[in-house]
Coordinates of C-alpha atoms and ligand atoms in Angstrom, one line a residue:
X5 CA 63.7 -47.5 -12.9
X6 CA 61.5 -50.2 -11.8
X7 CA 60.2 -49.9 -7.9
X8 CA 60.7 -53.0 -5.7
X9 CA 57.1 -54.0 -4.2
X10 CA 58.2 -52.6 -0.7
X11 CA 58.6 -49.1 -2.5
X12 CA 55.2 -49.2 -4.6
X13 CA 53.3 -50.0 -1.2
X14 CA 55.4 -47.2 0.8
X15 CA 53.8 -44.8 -2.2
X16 CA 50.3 -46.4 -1.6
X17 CA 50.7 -45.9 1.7
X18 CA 51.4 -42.0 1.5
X19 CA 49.1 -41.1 -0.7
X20 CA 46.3 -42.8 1.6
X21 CA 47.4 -41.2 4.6
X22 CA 47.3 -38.0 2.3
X23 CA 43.7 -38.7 1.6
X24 CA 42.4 -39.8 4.9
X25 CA 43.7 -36.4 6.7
X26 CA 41.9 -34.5 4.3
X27 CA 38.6 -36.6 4.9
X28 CA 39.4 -37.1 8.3
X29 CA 38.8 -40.8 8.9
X30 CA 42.6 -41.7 9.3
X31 CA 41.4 -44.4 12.2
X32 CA 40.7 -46.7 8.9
X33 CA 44.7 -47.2 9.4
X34 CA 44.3 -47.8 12.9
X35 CA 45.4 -52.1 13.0
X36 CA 47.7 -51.0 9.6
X37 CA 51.0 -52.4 11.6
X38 CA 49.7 -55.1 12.5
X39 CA 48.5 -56.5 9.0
X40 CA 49.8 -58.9 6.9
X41 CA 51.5 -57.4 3.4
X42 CA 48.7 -59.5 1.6
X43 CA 45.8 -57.7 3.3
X44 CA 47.9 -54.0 3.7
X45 CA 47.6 -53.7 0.6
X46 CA 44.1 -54.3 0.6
X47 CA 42.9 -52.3 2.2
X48 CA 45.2 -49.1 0.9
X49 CA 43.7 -50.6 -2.6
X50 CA 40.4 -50.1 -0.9
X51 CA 41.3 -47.1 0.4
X52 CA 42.7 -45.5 -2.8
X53 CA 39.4 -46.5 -5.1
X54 CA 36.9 -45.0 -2.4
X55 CA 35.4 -42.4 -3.4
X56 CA 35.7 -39.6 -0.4
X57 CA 34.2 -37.1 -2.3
X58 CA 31.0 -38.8 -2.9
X59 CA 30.9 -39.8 0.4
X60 CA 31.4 -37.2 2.2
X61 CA 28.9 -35.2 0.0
X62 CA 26.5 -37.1 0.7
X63 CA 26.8 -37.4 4.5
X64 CA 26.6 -33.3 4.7
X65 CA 23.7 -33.3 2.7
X66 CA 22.0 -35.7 4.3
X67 CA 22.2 -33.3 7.7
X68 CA 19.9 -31.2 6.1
X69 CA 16.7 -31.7 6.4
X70 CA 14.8 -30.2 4.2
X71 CA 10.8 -30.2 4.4
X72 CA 8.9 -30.9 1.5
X73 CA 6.7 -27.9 0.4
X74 CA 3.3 -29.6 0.0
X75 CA 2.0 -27.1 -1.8
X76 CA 4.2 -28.8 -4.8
X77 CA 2.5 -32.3 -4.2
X78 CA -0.3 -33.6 -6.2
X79 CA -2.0 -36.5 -7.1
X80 CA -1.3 -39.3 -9.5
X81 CA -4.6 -40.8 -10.9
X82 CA -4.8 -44.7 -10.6
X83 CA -7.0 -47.7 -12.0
X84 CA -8.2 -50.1 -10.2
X85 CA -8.3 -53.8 -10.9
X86 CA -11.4 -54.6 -9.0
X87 CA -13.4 -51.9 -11.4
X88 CA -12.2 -53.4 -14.6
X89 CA -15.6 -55.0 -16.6
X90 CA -14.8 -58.7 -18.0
X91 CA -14.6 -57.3 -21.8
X92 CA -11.8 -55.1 -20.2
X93 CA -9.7 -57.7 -18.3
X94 CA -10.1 -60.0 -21.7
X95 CA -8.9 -57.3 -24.1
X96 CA -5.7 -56.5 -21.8
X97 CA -5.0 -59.3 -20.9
X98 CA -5.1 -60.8 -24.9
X99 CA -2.8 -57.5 -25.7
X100 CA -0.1 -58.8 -22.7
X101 CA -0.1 -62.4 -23.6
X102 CA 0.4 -61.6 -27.6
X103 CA 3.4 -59.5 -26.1
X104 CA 4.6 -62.3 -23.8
X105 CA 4.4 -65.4 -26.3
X106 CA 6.4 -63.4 -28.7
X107 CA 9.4 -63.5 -26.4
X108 CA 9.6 -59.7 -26.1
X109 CA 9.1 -59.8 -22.5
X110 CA 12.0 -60.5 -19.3
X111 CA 11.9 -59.9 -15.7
X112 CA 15.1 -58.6 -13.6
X113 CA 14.3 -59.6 -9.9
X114 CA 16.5 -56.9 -7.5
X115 CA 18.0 -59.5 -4.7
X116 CA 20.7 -57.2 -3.8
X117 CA 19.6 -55.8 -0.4
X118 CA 21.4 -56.5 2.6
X119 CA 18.2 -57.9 4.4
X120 CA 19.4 -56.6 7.8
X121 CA 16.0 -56.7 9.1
X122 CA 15.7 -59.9 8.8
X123 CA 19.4 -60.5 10.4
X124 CA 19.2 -64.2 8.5
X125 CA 22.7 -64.9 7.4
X126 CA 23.2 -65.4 4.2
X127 CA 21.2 -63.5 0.8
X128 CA 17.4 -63.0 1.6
X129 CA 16.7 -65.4 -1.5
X130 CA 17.7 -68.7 -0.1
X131 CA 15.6 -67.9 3.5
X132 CA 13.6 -71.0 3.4
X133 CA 9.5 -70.9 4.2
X134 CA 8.2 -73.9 5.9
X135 CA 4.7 -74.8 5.5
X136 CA 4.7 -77.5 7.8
X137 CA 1.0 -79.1 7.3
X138 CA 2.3 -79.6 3.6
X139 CA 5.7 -81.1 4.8
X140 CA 7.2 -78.7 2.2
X141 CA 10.4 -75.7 2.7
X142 CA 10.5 -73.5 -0.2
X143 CA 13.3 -70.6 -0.4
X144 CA 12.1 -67.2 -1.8
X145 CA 14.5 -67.7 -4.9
X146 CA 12.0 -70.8 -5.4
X147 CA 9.1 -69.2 -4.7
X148 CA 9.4 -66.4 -7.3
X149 CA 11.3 -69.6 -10.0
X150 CA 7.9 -71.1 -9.9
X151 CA 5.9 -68.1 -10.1
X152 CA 8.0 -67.6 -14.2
X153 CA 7.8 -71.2 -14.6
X154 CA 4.0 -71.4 -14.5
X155 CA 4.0 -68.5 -17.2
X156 CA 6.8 -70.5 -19.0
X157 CA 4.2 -73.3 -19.1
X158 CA 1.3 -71.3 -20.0
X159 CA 3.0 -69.6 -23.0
X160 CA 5.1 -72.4 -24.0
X161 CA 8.7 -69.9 -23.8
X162 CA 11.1 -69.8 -21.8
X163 CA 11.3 -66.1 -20.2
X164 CA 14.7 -64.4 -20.0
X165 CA 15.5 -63.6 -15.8
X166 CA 17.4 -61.3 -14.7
X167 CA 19.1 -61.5 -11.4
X168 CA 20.7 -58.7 -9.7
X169 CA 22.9 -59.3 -6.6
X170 CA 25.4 -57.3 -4.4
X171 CA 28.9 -57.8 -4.6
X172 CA 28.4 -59.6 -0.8
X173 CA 26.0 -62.0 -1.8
X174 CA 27.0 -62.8 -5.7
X175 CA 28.9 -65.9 -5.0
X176 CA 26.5 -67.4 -2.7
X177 CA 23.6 -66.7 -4.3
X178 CA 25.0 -68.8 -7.6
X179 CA 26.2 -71.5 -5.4
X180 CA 22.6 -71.4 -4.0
X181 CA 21.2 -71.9 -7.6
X182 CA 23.8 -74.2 -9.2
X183 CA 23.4 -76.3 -5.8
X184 CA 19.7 -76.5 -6.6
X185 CA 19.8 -77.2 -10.2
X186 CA 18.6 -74.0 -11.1
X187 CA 15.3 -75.2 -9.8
X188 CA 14.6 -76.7 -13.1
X189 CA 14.5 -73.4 -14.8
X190 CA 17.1 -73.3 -18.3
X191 CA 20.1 -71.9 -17.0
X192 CA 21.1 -70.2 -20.1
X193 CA 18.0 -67.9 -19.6
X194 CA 19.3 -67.2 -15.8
X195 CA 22.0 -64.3 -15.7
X196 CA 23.8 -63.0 -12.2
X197 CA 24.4 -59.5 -12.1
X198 CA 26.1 -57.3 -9.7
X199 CA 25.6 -54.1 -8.2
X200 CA 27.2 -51.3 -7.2
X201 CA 28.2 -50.7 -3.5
X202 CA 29.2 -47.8 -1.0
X203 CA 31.0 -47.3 2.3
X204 CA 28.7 -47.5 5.4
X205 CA 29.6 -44.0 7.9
X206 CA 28.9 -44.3 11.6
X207 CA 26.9 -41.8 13.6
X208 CA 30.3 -39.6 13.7
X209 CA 30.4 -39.4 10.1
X210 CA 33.4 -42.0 10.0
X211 CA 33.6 -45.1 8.0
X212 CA 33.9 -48.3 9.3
X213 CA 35.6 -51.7 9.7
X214 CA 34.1 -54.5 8.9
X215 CA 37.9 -56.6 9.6
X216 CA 41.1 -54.8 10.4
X217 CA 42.0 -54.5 6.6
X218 CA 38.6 -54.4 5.5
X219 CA 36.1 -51.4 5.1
X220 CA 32.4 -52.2 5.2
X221 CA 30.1 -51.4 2.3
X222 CA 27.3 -52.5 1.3
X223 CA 24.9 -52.0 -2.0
X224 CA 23.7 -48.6 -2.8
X225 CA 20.3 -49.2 -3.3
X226 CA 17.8 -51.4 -5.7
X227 CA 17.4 -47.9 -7.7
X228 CA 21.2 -48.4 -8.7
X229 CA 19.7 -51.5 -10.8
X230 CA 19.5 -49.8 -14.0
X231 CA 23.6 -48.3 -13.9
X232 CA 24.3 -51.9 -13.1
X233 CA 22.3 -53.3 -16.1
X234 CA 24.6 -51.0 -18.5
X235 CA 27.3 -51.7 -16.5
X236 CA 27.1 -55.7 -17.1
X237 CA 25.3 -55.4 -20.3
X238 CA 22.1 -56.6 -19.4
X239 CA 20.3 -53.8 -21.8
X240 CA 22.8 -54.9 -24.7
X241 CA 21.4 -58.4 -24.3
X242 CA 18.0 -57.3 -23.5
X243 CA 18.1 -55.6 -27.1
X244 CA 19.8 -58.8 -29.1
X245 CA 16.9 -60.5 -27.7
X246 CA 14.3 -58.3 -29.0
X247 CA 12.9 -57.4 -25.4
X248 CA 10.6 -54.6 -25.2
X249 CA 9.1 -54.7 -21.9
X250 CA 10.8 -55.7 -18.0
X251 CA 9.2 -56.2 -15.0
X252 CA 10.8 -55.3 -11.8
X253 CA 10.3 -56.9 -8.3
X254 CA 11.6 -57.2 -4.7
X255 CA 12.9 -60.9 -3.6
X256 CA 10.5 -60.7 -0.7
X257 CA 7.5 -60.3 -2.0
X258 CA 6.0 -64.2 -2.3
X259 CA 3.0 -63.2 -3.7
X260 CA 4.5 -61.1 -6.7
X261 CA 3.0 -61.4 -9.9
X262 CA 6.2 -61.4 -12.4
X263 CA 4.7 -62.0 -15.2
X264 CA 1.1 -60.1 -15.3
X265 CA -0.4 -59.8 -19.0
X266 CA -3.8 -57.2 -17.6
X267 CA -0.7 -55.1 -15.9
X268 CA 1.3 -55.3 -19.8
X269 CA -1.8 -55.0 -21.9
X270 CA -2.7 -51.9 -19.6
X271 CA 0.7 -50.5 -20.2
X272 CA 0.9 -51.1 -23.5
X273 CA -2.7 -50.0 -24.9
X274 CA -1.9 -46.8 -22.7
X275 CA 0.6 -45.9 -24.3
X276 CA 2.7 -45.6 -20.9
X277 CA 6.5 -46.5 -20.9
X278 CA 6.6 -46.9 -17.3
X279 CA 3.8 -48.8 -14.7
X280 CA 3.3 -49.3 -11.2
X281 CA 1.4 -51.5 -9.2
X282 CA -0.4 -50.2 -5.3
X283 CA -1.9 -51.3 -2.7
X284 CA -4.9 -49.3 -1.2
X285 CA -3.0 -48.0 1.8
X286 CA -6.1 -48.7 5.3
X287 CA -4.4 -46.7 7.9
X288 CA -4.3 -42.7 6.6
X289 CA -1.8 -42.2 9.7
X290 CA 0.8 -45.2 8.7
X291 CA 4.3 -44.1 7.4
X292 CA 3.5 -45.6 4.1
X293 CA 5.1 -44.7 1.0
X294 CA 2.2 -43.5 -1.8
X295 CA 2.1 -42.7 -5.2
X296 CA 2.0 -38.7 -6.2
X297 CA 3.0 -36.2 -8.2
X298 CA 5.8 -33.9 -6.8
X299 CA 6.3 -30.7 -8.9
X300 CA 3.6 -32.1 -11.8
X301 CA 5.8 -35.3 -12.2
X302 CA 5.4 -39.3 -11.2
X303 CA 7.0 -39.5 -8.0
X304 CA 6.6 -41.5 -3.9
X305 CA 6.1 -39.1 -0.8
X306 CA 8.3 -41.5 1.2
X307 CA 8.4 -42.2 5.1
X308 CA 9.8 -38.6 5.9
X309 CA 7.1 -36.8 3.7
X310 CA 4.3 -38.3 4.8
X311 CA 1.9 -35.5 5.6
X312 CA -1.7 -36.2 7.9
X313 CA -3.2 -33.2 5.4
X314 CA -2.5 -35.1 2.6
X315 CA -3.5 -38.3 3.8
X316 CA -6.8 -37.6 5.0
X317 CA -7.3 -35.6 1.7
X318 CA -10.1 -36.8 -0.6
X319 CA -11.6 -35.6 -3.8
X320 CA -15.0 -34.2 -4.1
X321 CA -16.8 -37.7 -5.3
X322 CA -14.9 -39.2 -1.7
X323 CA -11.7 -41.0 -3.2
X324 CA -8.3 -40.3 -1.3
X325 CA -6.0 -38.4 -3.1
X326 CA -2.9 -40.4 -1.3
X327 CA -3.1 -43.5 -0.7
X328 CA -1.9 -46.0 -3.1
X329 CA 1.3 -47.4 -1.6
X330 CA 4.0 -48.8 -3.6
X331 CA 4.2 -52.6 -3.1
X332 CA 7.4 -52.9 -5.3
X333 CA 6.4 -54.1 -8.9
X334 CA 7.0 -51.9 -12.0
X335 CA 7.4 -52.4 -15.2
X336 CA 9.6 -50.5 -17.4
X337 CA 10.0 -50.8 -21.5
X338 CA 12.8 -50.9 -23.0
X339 CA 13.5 -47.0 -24.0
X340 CA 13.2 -46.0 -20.9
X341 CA 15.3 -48.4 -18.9
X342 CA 18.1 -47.4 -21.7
X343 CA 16.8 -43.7 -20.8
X344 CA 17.4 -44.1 -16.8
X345 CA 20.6 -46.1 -17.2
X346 CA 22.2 -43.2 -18.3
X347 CA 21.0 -40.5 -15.4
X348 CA 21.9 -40.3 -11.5
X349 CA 19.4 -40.8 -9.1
X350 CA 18.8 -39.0 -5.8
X351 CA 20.7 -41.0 -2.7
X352 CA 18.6 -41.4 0.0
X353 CA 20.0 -41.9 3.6
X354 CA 19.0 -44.9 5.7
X355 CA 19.3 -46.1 9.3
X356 CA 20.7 -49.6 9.3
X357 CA 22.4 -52.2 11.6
X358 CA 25.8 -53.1 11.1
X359 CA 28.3 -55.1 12.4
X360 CA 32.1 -53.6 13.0
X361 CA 35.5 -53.4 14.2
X362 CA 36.0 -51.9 17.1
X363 CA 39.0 -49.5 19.1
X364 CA 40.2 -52.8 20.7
X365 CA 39.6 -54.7 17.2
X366 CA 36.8 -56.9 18.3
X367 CA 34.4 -57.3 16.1
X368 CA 31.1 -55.9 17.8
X369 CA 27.6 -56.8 16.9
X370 CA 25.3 -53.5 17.7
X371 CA 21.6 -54.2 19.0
X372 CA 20.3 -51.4 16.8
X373 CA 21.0 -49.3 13.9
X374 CA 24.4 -48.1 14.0
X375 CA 25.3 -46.7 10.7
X376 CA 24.4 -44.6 7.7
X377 CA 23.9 -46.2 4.0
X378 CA 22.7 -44.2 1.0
X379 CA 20.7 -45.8 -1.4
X380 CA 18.9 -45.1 -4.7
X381 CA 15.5 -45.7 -5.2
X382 CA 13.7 -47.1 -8.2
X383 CA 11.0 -45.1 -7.8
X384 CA 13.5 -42.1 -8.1
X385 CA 13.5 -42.9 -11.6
X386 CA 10.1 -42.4 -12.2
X387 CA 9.9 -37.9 -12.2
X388 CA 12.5 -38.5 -15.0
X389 CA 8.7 -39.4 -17.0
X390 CA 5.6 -37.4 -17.3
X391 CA 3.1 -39.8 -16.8
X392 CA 2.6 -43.9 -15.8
X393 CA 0.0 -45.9 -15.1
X394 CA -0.9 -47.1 -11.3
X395 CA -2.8 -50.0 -10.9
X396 CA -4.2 -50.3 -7.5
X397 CA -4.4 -54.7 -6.9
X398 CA -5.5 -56.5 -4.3
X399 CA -3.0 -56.7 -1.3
X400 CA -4.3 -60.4 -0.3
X401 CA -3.2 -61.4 -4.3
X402 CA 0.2 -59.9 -4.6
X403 CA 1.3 -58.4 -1.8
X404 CA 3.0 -60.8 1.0
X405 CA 6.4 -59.0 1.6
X406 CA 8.9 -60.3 4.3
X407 CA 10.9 -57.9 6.4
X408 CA 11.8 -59.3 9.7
X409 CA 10.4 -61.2 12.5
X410 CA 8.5 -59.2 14.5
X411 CA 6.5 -56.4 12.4
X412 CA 3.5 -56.8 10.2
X413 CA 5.7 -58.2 7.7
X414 CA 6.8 -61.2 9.2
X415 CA 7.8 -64.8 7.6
X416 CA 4.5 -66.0 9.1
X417 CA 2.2 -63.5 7.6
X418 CA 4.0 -64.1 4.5
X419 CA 3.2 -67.9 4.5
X420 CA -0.5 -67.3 6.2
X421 CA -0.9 -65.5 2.6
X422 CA 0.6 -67.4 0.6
X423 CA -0.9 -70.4 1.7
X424 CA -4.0 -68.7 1.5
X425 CA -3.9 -67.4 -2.1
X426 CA -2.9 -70.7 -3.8
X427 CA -5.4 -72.8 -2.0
X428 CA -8.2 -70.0 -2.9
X429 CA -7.4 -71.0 -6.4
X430 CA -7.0 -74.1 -6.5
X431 CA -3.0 -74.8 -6.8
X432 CA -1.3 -77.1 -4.2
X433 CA 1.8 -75.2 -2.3
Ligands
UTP9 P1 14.5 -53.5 1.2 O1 14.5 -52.0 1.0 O2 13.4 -54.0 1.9 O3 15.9 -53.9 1.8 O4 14.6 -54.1 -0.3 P2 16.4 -55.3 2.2 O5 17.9 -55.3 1.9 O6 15.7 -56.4 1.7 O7 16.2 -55.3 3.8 P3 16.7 -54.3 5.0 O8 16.1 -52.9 4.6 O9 18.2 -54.2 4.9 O10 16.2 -54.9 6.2 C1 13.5 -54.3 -1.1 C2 14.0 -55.1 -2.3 O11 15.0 -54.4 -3.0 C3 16.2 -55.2 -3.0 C4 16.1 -56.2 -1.9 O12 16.9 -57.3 -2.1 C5 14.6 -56.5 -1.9 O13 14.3 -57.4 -2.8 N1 17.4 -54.4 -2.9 C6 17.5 -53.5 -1.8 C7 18.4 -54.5 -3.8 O14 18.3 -55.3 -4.7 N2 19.5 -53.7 -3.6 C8 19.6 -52.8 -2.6 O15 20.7 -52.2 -2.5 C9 18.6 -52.7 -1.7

């Protein structure tokens, strides 16, 4: 007997009342009478696909602190670009450019992030610089076009790029291209990808509302990159083009080097499938990520771990032992991006600020952070190796990250670099 739509939606609703006794976060039914029958059954749908289990998992977990022995902490050796003689920088650099002119190199840029820091509506890729003395505004999407274009130019190809977006910001984030013609770059070499997403949970442990008939996610993390390149067939095409090496990078960083032949002639004379690039980290008593090993493998003592023993540590010819901080920029062949694709990464719990639906269903704007959101980390991905190369580079060449308005990484210091760096050598803004 075929069930009439009223029936099918009274089942729905059952079996989500079912499941939100057991998980005890019934309130997500709280405005449920006074929704339309389009968006009821939106949000049951929603309901009915969210994963509790996982959820809730991961918000008990995440209670327990656990302290990281650091007796099981050592430290991951480095190079430094600054030490490298001129024969050295010529012959790794002529090993990376062979690589890159043969077309066997692509760069996936992670603009997914939810950029609450920032608070600037809309995805962090079309926040617009203005450098006023040159009468020029240039978006961060631009900024890192231009940055592939110039090694387009140089090595007369065209370089595959790899977008990766959230499920929030997909739409306007290609609207933002298309609108912009691409910024000149060939938009058959440009492909959108999504990634994956997760319920938000409030201090309580519930989820929440971002409308009435809407629960709020948001993207679980830039580590879930390499799921979502499987997911969208990015590493199927990656293959069919003959790619062997990917770079990785943030959206925020303006002064990221995309494409850096001394970082893929390093790699690849090495014999290392996965690289990282670092910053030499000033202040030992910062909350800094750094580079280490944790139990003998590649890994990042992250804001929690950070130890003063270990950061004061040196060895006995005076070098720290921790403090190369991770600036975002890796670079990954193509085994083992097909290797991590297939294995789950840690979720790590973060602090954000989020907007929601309140008892009275107004929608409330909090002044700080509000809500849980797990997230995977690249970096996670990296104890799943036994070795990679760090390259310590200079922070005033490739590091100019922006995070919000009122910290060290601010849109200001971001353009002060910047502005800095491509006048140094020579190249208008
Ligand atoms: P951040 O960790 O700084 O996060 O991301 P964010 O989203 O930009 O800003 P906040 O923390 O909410 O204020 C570093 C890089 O990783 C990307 C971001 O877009 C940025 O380029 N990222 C982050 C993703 O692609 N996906 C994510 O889920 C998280």
């Amino acid at each position: 007997m075929i069930k009439i739509r009223s029936e099918i939606m009274n089942d729905k609703l059952v079996e989500a009342q079912k499941i939100l006794k057991k998980y005890d976060q019934e309130h997500l039914l709280y405005f449920y009478d006074e929704l339309s029958d389009e968006k009821k059954e939106i949000l049951l749908n929603q309901i009915l696909q969210t994963n509790f289990d996982l959820i809730s998992t991961l918000y008990k977990n995440s209670l327990q602190t656990t302290k990281l022995d650091i007796e099981t902490v050592s430290p991951l050796s480095h190079l430094e670009k600054n030490k490298l003689s001129k024969e050295e920088l010529d012959y790794y650099i002529n090993i990376g450019e062979t690589l890159i002119k043969s077309g066997s190199f692509a760069v996936v840029t992670m603009a997914g992030g939810q950029g609450t820091r920032l608070g600037y509506k809309g995805p962090k890729g079309t926040y617009e610089l203005h450098f006023k003395s040159y009468n020029v505004k240039k978006s961060l999407f631009q900024i890192m076009c231009e940055d592939i274009k110039r090694a387009n130019t140089k090595y007369h190809i065209t370089i595959p790029w790899y977008i990766m977006t959230s499920e929030d910001n997909d739409t306007s984030t290609k609207e933002y291209f298309k609108a912009h013609d691409f910024f000149s770059y060939p938009k058959d070499k440009i492909k959108f990808f999504t990634q994956g997403k997760l319920p938000l949970i409030d201090l309580n442990g519930k989820l929440i509302l971002q409308e009435p008939y809407l629960i709020k996610s948001a993207s679980n993390g830039n580590g879930n990159v390499f799921k979502s390149m499987k997911r969208h067939k990015i590493i199927e095409d990656l293959e069919k083009k003959q790619v062997k090496w990917i770079s990785f990078g943030g959206i925020d960083n303006v002064l990221l080097k995309n494409v850096d032949p001394l970082f893929l002639g390093l790699s690849i004379d090495k014999n290392y499938q996965i690289a990282s690039k670092s910053i030499f980290k000033e202040n030992p008593l910062s909350k800094t990520a750094v580079y280490c090993r944790k139990f003998g493998k590649p890994s990042i003592l992250d804001y929690d771990d950070i130890d003063i023993k270990l950061s004061v540590s040196k060895f006995k010819n005076g070098m720290y032992k921790y403090r190369e901080a991770n600036i975002l920029s890796h670079l990954m062949n193509i085994d083992a991006v097909k290797k991590v694709s297939d294995l789950s990464l840690t979720y790590h719990r973060a602090f954000k600020k989020n907007a929601f639906v309140n008892e009275e269903g107004m929608k409330q704007v909090p002044d700080k952070p509000n809500t849980f959101k797990f997230e995977n980390f690249i970096f996670d991905s990296f104890a799943f190796f036994n070795d990679m190369l760090l390259l310590r580079v200079n922070e005033n060449e490739e590091f100019a990250p922006i995070k919000d308005f009122t910290g060290i990484y601010n849109p200001d210091t971001a353009k002060e670099k910047y502005i800095k760096y491509w006048n140094l050598n020579g190249l208008s803004t």
